[in-house]
Amino acid sequence: MRRDLFEEEHLLFRDTVREFLAREVVPHHPQWEKDGIVPREVWKKAGELGMFGFAVPEEFGGSGITDYRYNTVIAEEIIRIGATGLGFSLHNDVMAPYFVDMTNDEQKQRWLPGFASGELITAVAMTEPGAGSDLQGVRTTAIRDGDHYVVNGQKTFITNGINSDLVVTVTKTDPTAGARGTTLLVIERGMEGFTRGRNLEKVGMHAQDTAELFFENVRVPVANRLGEEDGQGFFQLMHNLPQERLSIAVGAVASAEAVLEATIEYCKNRKAFGKSIGQFQNTRFVLAELATEVEIARHYVDKCILALNAKELSAVDAAKAKWWTTELQTKLIDRCLQLHGGYGYMMEYPVAKAWLDSRVQTIYGGTTEIMKEIIGRSFGF
């Protein structure tokens, strides 16, 4: 079925993004995989092309455009080439709402120009060694001391953890108040007592800097708090989670489409018993099932994108998109790897890297089980 999500300006933007990635990312990404990190220079080059902060007002260096379809173009093109080391989608999709919608005028002037230019790389620090999907279990504390908070605790599995300059950190300003005791503080590179631990060694996404963060008596100015008062953090997080989960779904479908396309081509060319393996009924049936499922997923996700643009995307609909597409992605890539036979287990074939990179998709941003719980609670049981 014809995809009608994009308009002419999005297609032209896609050409720009694709050319940039071909020039600045594709030749270098294998080395970044070995290094475990993407150089900051590529962020600045992307910023020069206007690839960050579409919703950032023009006065602060952005485009002033609230249209998630531009974010979608970037995510799809990055996934198409398997450049899972680039943390651009986290910056654009997850972090932008915090810095554009939840900052005051002084904070906007201080942070948004660097956000849009790629000079300030952002991250969100939610997960702790003992608190993942249960955000109310966060134990990092922020105790008010005059015009500062004193922050103590640690975070783990933080995407952009090494490169990040601004870290939106989930803290407890009142540990006795449950969800209402949570406050978001922006902790900046160079603050005394803020240190980074290991660049974590993961199953996949080897070029993505995923790190541990430590806070030991870090004095964070009250001016770095998001929101007008303490205790708003949990509700700010909940407000932004639907867009984060949609972002993961966009990547999941794009990855599934790319792997399926490559697998169909492989099945046309790979010979067994005197004919292409695509001529065997089992192969055709597997590909038929996967092609059907991924196209259905594509149209649901596109509908969610339009709903987000219209400010109508609900937490439940985003949860449906997130769990279904990521489970489909992992299943599809696994079955496509099987069709590659022994070659699918070789890292020179993109399906092998996609298989490793995709496994985390059903975990971060809220596990499949948490997504189903969100949907199930909506029934009013």
Coordinates of N, CA and C in Angstrom, one line a residue, residues 135-136 171-183 229-235:
L135 N 10.0 3.6 38.1 CA 10.7 4.9 38.3 C 10.4 5.4 39.7
Q136 N 9.4 4.9 40.4 CA 9.1 5.3 41.8 C 10.1 4.7 42.7
T171 N 15.7 12.6 40.3 CA 16.1 12.6 41.7 C 14.9 12.5 42.6
K172 N 15.2 12.2 43.9 CA 14.2 12.3 44.9 C 14.5 13.5 45.8
T173 N 13.6 14.5 45.8 CA 13.7 15.6 46.7 C 13.0 15.4 48.0
D174 N 12.0 14.4 47.9 CA 11.3 14.0 49.1 C 11.1 12.5 49.0
P175 N 12.0 11.7 49.6 CA 11.9 10.3 49.5 C 10.7 9.7 50.1
T176 N 10.0 10.5 51.0 CA 8.8 9.9 51.6 C 7.5 10.2 50.9
A177 N 7.6 10.9 49.7 CA 6.4 11.4 49.0 C 6.0 10.5 47.8
G178 N 6.7 9.4 47.6 CA 6.4 8.6 46.4 C 6.6 9.3 45.1
A179 N 5.7 9.2 44.2 CA 5.8 9.8 42.9 C 5.9 11.3 43.0
R180 N 5.3 11.9 44.0 CA 5.2 13.3 44.2 C 6.5 13.9 44.8
G181 N 7.4 13.0 45.1 CA 8.7 13.5 45.6 C 9.8 13.5 44.6
T182 N 9.5 13.3 43.3 CA 10.5 13.2 42.2 C 10.7 14.6 41.6
T183 N 11.9 14.9 41.3 CA 12.3 16.2 40.7 C 13.4 16.0 39.6
E229 N 8.6 24.0 40.6 CA 8.7 23.5 42.0 C 9.1 22.1 42.1
D230 N 9.5 21.7 43.3 CA 9.9 20.3 43.5 C 8.7 19.4 43.3
G231 N 9.0 18.1 43.0 CA 8.0 17.1 43.0 C 7.2 16.9 41.7
Q232 N 7.6 17.7 40.6 CA 6.9 17.5 39.4 C 7.5 16.5 38.4
G233 N 8.6 16.0 38.8 CA 9.4 15.1 37.9 C 8.7 13.9 37.4
F234 N 8.0 13.2 38.2 CA 7.4 11.9 37.8 C 6.3 12.2 36.7
F235 N 5.6 13.3 36.9 CA 4.5 13.7 35.9 C 5.1 14.2 34.6

